[in-house]
Structures are given as structure tokens and as C-alpha cells.
Short mmCIF file of C-alpha atoms in Angstrom, two decimals:
data_model
loop_
_atom_site.label_atom_id
_atom_site.label_comp_id
_atom_site.label_asym_id
_atom_site.label_seq_id
_atom_site.Cartn_x
_atom_site.Cartn_y
_atom_site.Cartn_z
CA MET R 1 0.00 0.01 0.02
CA VAL R 2 1.18 3.55 -0.82
CA GLN R 3 1.25 6.02 1.97
CA VAL R 4 0.67 9.68 1.00
CA ILE R 5 3.02 11.99 2.94
CA SER R 6 1.51 15.36 3.99
CA SER R 7 4.37 17.08 5.89
CA ASN R 8 8.17 17.21 5.97
CA GLU R 9 8.17 15.82 9.50
CA GLU R 10 6.18 12.76 8.38
CA TYR R 11 8.55 12.27 5.34
CA GLN R 12 11.66 12.44 7.69
CA ARG R 13 10.01 10.02 10.13
CA VAL R 14 9.48 7.41 7.30
CA LEU R 15 12.98 7.79 6.01
CA GLN R 16 14.47 7.27 9.52
CA SER R 17 12.28 4.16 10.17
CA GLY R 18 15.19 1.89 9.30
CA LYS R 19 13.17 0.24 6.41
CA THR R 20 13.87 0.45 2.71
CA VAL R 21 11.64 3.28 1.37
CA ILE R 22 10.74 4.11 -2.29
CA VAL R 23 9.49 7.61 -2.85
CA ASP R 24 7.32 8.73 -5.69
CA TRP R 25 7.74 12.48 -6.05
CA PHE R 26 4.74 13.78 -8.04
CA ALA R 27 2.58 16.83 -8.79
CA THR R 28 -1.17 16.76 -9.32
CA TRP R 29 -0.69 18.69 -12.62
CA CYS R 30 1.93 16.27 -13.99
CA GLY R 31 0.47 13.96 -16.75
CA PRO R 32 3.32 11.37 -16.52
CA CYS R 33 2.89 11.25 -12.77
CA LYS R 34 -0.84 10.38 -13.20
CA ALA R 35 0.05 7.71 -15.79
CA ILE R 36 2.60 5.95 -13.66
CA SER R 37 0.70 6.16 -10.33
CA PRO R 38 -1.44 3.01 -10.80
CA VAL R 39 1.67 1.00 -11.60
CA PHE R 40 3.50 2.31 -8.45
CA ALA R 41 0.37 1.36 -6.41
CA GLN R 42 0.23 -2.10 -7.97
CA ILE R 43 3.94 -2.82 -7.25
CA SER R 44 3.43 -1.65 -3.67
CA GLU R 45 0.83 -4.39 -3.14
CA THR R 46 3.22 -7.11 -4.17
CA ILE R 47 6.23 -6.25 -1.96
CA ASP R 48 5.75 -6.38 1.75
CA ASP R 49 9.24 -5.47 3.12
CA ILE R 50 9.48 -2.09 1.34
CA VAL R 51 7.69 1.15 2.30
CA PHE R 52 6.10 2.88 -0.65
CA ILE R 53 5.34 6.60 -0.23
CA LYS R 54 4.10 9.46 -2.49
CA VAL R 55 5.06 13.08 -1.85
CA ASP R 56 3.40 15.97 -3.74
CA VAL R 57 6.13 18.51 -4.42
CA ASP R 58 3.66 21.39 -4.17
CA GLU R 59 2.12 20.21 -0.88
CA VAL R 60 5.47 19.32 0.84
CA PRO R 61 8.02 21.71 -0.82
CA GLU R 62 10.51 21.59 2.01
CA ALA R 63 10.91 17.73 1.68
CA ALA R 64 11.13 18.17 -2.21
CA GLY R 65 13.90 20.73 -1.75
CA ASP R 66 15.76 18.60 0.77
CA ALA R 67 15.62 15.69 -1.79
CA ASP R 68 16.83 17.89 -4.69
CA ILE R 69 13.76 17.20 -6.79
CA SER R 70 13.93 19.04 -10.18
CA ALA R 71 11.54 16.98 -12.35
CA MET R 72 8.51 14.84 -11.96
CA PRO R 73 8.00 12.08 -11.62
CA THR R 74 11.15 11.27 -9.69
CA PHE R 75 11.52 7.91 -7.86
CA GLN R 76 14.14 7.59 -5.09
CA VAL R 77 15.13 4.61 -2.99
CA TYR R 78 16.31 5.05 0.54
CA GLN R 79 17.99 2.56 2.93
CA ASP R 80 18.73 3.54 6.48
CA GLY R 81 17.74 7.07 5.66
CA LYS R 82 20.31 7.46 2.81
CA LYS R 83 19.47 7.70 -0.84
CA VAL R 84 20.83 4.68 -2.67
CA ASP R 85 19.10 5.06 -6.12
CA GLU R 86 17.11 7.53 -8.22
CA LEU R 87 15.05 7.51 -11.42
CA VAL R 88 14.06 10.83 -12.95
CA GLY R 89 11.35 11.22 -15.54
#
């Protein structure tokens, strides 16, 4: 299941959970973001040991800035609170 993040504090708490986290950085006005969203949700239903989250760059700009998001969609993978992989576009 995909968790929608609504604050920078919540985002930081998830990253520091000690679990592997995949972040879908998106914007409501982004066409490609809307197209990939169902696929991200479907993948999240098949993998239990990874936390899947979505962060709206317009709703949580501080987190987006901290993560150096410059394009959407961007997917980032975190382990132990550190970014280990990224896919942009």
C-alpha cells in the first residue's frame, strides 16, 4: 500500500524508520505522474518489506527541496535514511 505524505516531519520520520523506502515524487498537474501512479500502487501491493510513499512537491516543498527534486515524476530509493538510487522522468 502507498502512503501519501503530508508534511516534511512525516517524510523524515518514514526515512528514518530503518526500512527500505521508495518515494514517488509527483505533482497533481503532472501527466506522466498520473500515468505511472497506478503502476506504483500495484507494485506496492506485491512487496511487503519495502515502504512505498508518495510526496506531492507542491504540498510538501521543504521535503522536495531537501531531496533535490527538479523534475517529476522522480523515484528515489532510501535505505537507512540514505538515498541509494534514483530514477528521474
